[in-house]
PDB file of C-alpha atoms in Angstrom:
ATOM      1  CA  GLY A   1     -11.687   3.777  -8.579  1.00 65.00           C
ATOM      2  CA  LYS A   2     -11.542   7.211  -7.034  1.00 63.00           C
ATOM      3  CA  VAL A   3      -8.061   6.638  -5.541  1.00 68.00           C
ATOM      4  CA  ALA A   4      -6.588   5.716  -8.925  1.00 65.00           C
ATOM      5  CA  ALA A   5      -8.234   8.810 -10.431  1.00 63.00           C
ATOM      6  CA  GLY A   6      -6.592  11.052  -7.841  1.00 73.00           C
ATOM      7  CA  LYS A   7      -9.847  12.043  -6.132  1.00 85.00           C
ATOM      8  CA  TYR A   8      -8.520  11.246  -2.674  1.00 88.00           C
ATOM      9  CA  ASP A   9     -10.954  13.167  -0.466  1.00 88.00           C
ATOM     10  CA  HIS A  10     -13.934  11.711  -2.314  1.00 88.00           C
ATOM     11  CA  ALA A  11     -12.394   8.232  -2.147  1.00 85.00           C
ATOM     12  CA  ILE A  12     -11.903   8.527   1.618  1.00 90.00           C
ATOM     13  CA  GLU A  13     -15.551   9.544   2.074  1.00 90.00           C
ATOM     14  CA  LYS A  14     -16.790   6.681  -0.073  1.00 90.00           C
ATOM     15  CA  ILE A  15     -14.528   4.031   1.516  1.00 88.00           C
ATOM     16  CA  THR A  16     -15.204   5.060   5.106  1.00 89.00           C
ATOM     17  CA  ALA A  17     -18.958   5.261   4.463  1.00 89.00           C
ATOM     18  CA  SER A  18     -19.027   1.718   3.090  1.00 84.00           C
ATOM     19  CA  LYS A  19     -20.221  -0.928   5.524  1.00 81.00           C
ATOM     20  CA  SER A  20     -18.905  -3.761   3.370  1.00 79.00           C
ATOM     21  CA  ASP A  21     -16.112  -5.913   4.749  1.00 78.00           C
ATOM     22  CA  ARG A  22     -15.978  -8.014   1.606  1.00 79.00           C
ATOM     23  CA  ASP A  23     -12.426  -6.985   0.712  1.00 87.00           C
ATOM     24  CA  PRO A  24     -10.671  -5.482   3.754  1.00 92.00           C
ATOM     25  CA  TYR A  25      -7.247  -5.549   2.060  1.00 92.00           C
ATOM     26  CA  SER A  26      -8.363  -3.297  -0.801  1.00 91.00           C
ATOM     27  CA  LYS A  27     -10.225  -1.025   1.602  1.00 93.00           C
ATOM     28  CA  GLN A  28      -7.182  -0.519   3.830  1.00 95.00           C
ATOM     29  CA  THR A  29      -4.802  -0.235   0.866  1.00 94.00           C
ATOM     30  CA  ASN A  30      -6.932   2.464  -0.745  1.00 93.00           C
ATOM     31  CA  LEU A  31      -7.219   4.330   2.565  1.00 95.00           C
ATOM     32  CA  CYS A  32      -3.451   4.013   3.048  1.00 96.00           C
ATOM     33  CA  VAL A  33      -2.776   5.659  -0.307  1.00 94.00           C
ATOM     34  CA  ALA A  34      -5.534   8.279  -0.021  1.00 94.00           C
ATOM     35  CA  TYR A  35      -4.591   9.359   3.505  1.00 96.00           C
ATOM     36  CA  THR A  36      -0.909   9.520   2.550  1.00 95.00           C
ATOM     37  CA  LYS A  37      -1.760  11.694  -0.463  1.00 93.00           C
ATOM     38  CA  THR A  38      -3.923  14.029   1.623  1.00 94.00           C
ATOM     39  CA  GLY A  39      -1.294  14.330   4.362  1.00 94.00           C
ATOM     40  CA  GLU A  40      -3.379  12.605   7.053  1.00 95.00           C
ATOM     41  CA  LEU A  41      -0.368  10.569   8.123  1.00 96.00           C
ATOM     42  CA  ASP A  42      -1.705   9.153  11.415  1.00 96.00           C
ATOM     43  CA  LYS A  43      -4.739   7.729   9.624  1.00 97.00           C
ATOM     44  CA  ALA A  44      -2.494   6.587   6.772  1.00 97.00           C
ATOM     45  CA  THR A  45      -0.267   4.747   9.246  1.00 97.00           C
ATOM     46  CA  ARG A  46      -3.220   2.846  10.703  1.00 97.00           C
ATOM     47  CA  ALA A  47      -4.528   1.915   7.248  1.00 97.00           C
ATOM     48  CA  CYS A  48      -1.120   0.932   5.839  1.00 96.00           C
ATOM     49  CA  GLU A  49      -0.348  -1.208   8.870  1.00 96.00           C
ATOM     50  CA  ALA A  50      -3.802  -2.820   8.681  1.00 95.00           C
ATOM     51  CA  ALA A  51      -3.249  -3.701   5.004  1.00 95.00           C
ATOM     52  CA  LEU A  52       0.127  -5.206   5.871  1.00 94.00           C
ATOM     53  CA  ALA A  53      -1.381  -7.199   8.756  1.00 94.00           C
ATOM     54  CA  ILE A  54      -4.046  -8.602   6.430  1.00 92.00           C
ATOM     55  CA  THR A  55      -1.379  -9.836   3.999  1.00 91.00           C
ATOM     56  CA  LEU A  56       0.478 -11.533   6.846  1.00 88.00           C
ATOM     57  CA  ASP A  57      -2.656 -13.275   8.126  1.00 83.00           C
ATOM     58  CA  THR A  58      -2.643 -16.472   6.092  1.00 62.00           C
ATOM     59  CA  ARG A  59      -6.072 -17.478   7.417  1.00 58.00           C
ATOM     60  CA  LYS A  60      -7.813 -14.820   5.313  1.00 53.00           C
ATOM     61  CA  PRO A  61      -7.946 -15.624   1.607  1.00 49.00           C
ATOM     62  CA  ARG A  62      -8.073 -12.577  -0.645  1.00 48.00           C
ATOM     63  CA  ARG A  63      -9.916 -12.172  -3.907  1.00 51.00           C
ATOM     64  CA  GLY A  64      -7.698 -11.680  -6.922  1.00 48.00           C
ATOM     65  CA  HIS A  65      -7.823  -8.192  -8.435  1.00 49.00           C
ATOM     66  CA  LEU A  66      -4.281  -8.278  -9.749  1.00 47.00           C
ATOM     67  CA  GLY A  67      -4.820  -9.611 -13.251  1.00 46.00           C
ATOM     68  CA  PRO A  68      -3.286 -12.600 -15.028  1.00 44.00           C
ATOM     69  CA  ALA A  69       0.337 -11.419 -14.742  1.00 45.00           C
ATOM     70  CA  HIS A  70       0.316 -11.999 -10.971  1.00 42.00           C
ATOM     71  CA  ALA A  71      -2.177 -14.866 -10.775  1.00 44.00           C
ATOM     72  CA  GLY A  72       0.330 -17.455  -9.545  1.00 46.00           C
ATOM     73  CA  ARG A  73       1.591 -15.515  -6.537  1.00 51.00           C
ATOM     74  CA  PRO A  74      -1.136 -13.206  -5.265  1.00 63.00           C
ATOM     75  CA  ASP A  75      -0.159 -13.279  -1.585  1.00 85.00           C
ATOM     76  CA  ARG A  76       3.401 -12.164  -2.352  1.00 89.00           C
ATOM     77  CA  VAL A  77       2.108  -9.428  -4.647  1.00 92.00           C
ATOM     78  CA  TYR A  78      -0.310  -8.159  -1.996  1.00 92.00           C
ATOM     79  CA  LEU A  79       2.511  -8.161   0.544  1.00 94.00           C
ATOM     80  CA  ALA A  80       4.838  -6.322  -1.862  1.00 95.00           C
ATOM     81  CA  LEU A  81       2.155  -3.690  -2.533  1.00 94.00           C
ATOM     82  CA  ALA A  82       1.542  -3.224   1.187  1.00 95.00           C
ATOM     83  CA  LEU A  83       5.278  -2.853   1.852  1.00 96.00           C
ATOM     84  CA  SER A  84       5.697  -0.411  -1.026  1.00 95.00           C
ATOM     85  CA  ASN A  85       2.782   1.726   0.203  1.00 95.00           C
ATOM     86  CA  LEU A  86       4.244   1.640   3.707  1.00 95.00           C
ATOM     87  CA  GLY A  87       7.537   2.850   2.236  1.00 95.00           C
ATOM     88  CA  VAL A  88       5.789   5.783   0.569  1.00 95.00           C
ATOM     89  CA  LEU A  89       4.173   6.655   3.890  1.00 95.00           C
ATOM     90  CA  HIS A  90       7.514   6.561   5.729  1.00 96.00           C
ATOM     91  CA  ALA A  91       9.061   8.770   3.056  1.00 94.00           C
ATOM     92  CA  ALA A  92       6.184  11.237   3.537  1.00 93.00           C
ATOM     93  CA  LYS A  93       6.798  11.119   7.302  1.00 94.00           C
ATOM     94  CA  GLY A  94      10.459  12.037   6.773  1.00 94.00           C
ATOM     95  CA  SER A  95      11.879   8.582   7.551  1.00 94.00           C
ATOM     96  CA  PRO A  96      13.845   7.672   4.400  1.00 93.00           C
ATOM     97  CA  GLU A  97      15.763   4.786   6.014  1.00 94.00           C
ATOM     98  CA  ILE A  98      12.559   3.026   7.064  1.00 95.00           C
ATOM     99  CA  ALA A  99      11.071   3.762   3.631  1.00 95.00           C
ATOM    100  CA  ARG A 100      14.159   2.299   1.931  1.00 95.00           C
ATOM    101  CA  ARG A 101      13.877  -0.859   4.049  1.00 96.00           C
ATOM    102  CA  SER A 102      10.188  -1.289   3.097  1.00 96.00           C
ATOM    103  CA  PHE A 103      10.957  -0.881  -0.620  1.00 95.00           C
ATOM    104  CA  ARG A 104      13.831  -3.392  -0.390  1.00 96.00           C
ATOM    105  CA  GLU A 105      11.648  -5.930   1.423  1.00 96.00           C
ATOM    106  CA  ALA A 106       9.050  -5.521  -1.327  1.00 95.00           C
ATOM    107  CA  LEU A 107      11.716  -6.064  -3.998  1.00 95.00           C
ATOM    108  CA  GLU A 108      13.024  -9.199  -2.274  1.00 94.00           C
ATOM    109  CA  LEU A 109       9.616 -10.806  -2.813  1.00 93.00           C
ATOM    110  CA  ASP A 110      10.476 -10.823  -6.544  1.00 89.00           C
ATOM    111  CA  THR A 111       6.932 -10.204  -7.753  1.00 90.00           C
ATOM    112  CA  GLY A 112       7.791  -8.164 -10.832  1.00 90.00           C
ATOM    113  CA  LEU A 113       6.054  -5.068  -9.457  1.00 91.00           C
ATOM    114  CA  SER A 114       7.747  -1.889 -10.609  1.00 93.00           C
ATOM    115  CA  ALA A 115       6.587   0.418  -7.778  1.00 93.00           C
ATOM    116  CA  PRO A 116       9.153  -0.646  -5.137  1.00 94.00           C
ATOM    117  CA  LYS A 117      12.055  -0.322  -7.597  1.00 94.00           C
ATOM    118  CA  VAL A 118      10.842   3.033  -8.940  1.00 94.00           C
ATOM    119  CA  ASN A 119      10.278   4.371  -5.420  1.00 92.00           C
ATOM    120  CA  LEU A 120      13.696   3.197  -4.227  1.00 92.00           C
ATOM    121  CA  ALA A 121      15.263   5.066  -7.157  1.00 93.00           C
ATOM    122  CA  ARG A 122      13.189   8.172  -6.388  1.00 92.00           C
ATOM    123  CA  LEU A 123      14.270   8.036  -2.774  1.00 91.00           C
ATOM    124  CA  ALA A 124      17.914   7.816  -3.857  1.00 90.00           C
ATOM    125  CA  ARG A 125      17.414  10.964  -5.959  1.00 90.00           C
ATOM    126  CA  GLU A 126      15.624  12.607  -3.032  1.00 83.00           C
ATOM    127  CA  ASP A 127      12.514  12.716  -5.164  1.00 80.00           C
ATOM    128  CA  VAL A 128       9.058  11.969  -3.758  1.00 74.00           C
ATOM    129  CA  PRO A 129       8.036   8.295  -3.913  1.00 81.00           C
ATOM    130  CA  SER A 130       4.452   7.632  -4.956  1.00 81.00           C
ATOM    131  CA  ALA A 131       1.891   4.967  -4.209  1.00 75.00           C
TER     132      ALA A 131
END
């Protein structure tokens, strides 16, 4: 989509204009990343926290968009992604300790995702983590 292509402003417009609530996790995750990338950190915080809350709400099944590699453990993968994105946001907000904790929590879920590990290493080098 537009977020993956780096067209963050356009993605935000498209996502916020959509009336569909078919996949709230993806909507909030994409807003989390796009707002973080555009520096709208208050809006990013709300979206990142909403994505995390959705992953923790076991009553809401999510559709699988993760591909066959993660098919057996989608809820843990969604949670790891949400935690990793939250870590990126905290790094952007100048809170490296909170960011580090989010990345470590994501890693402890043992999903095989590379983003939390890569971002933890970037944080250690004082480089900018990325969603």
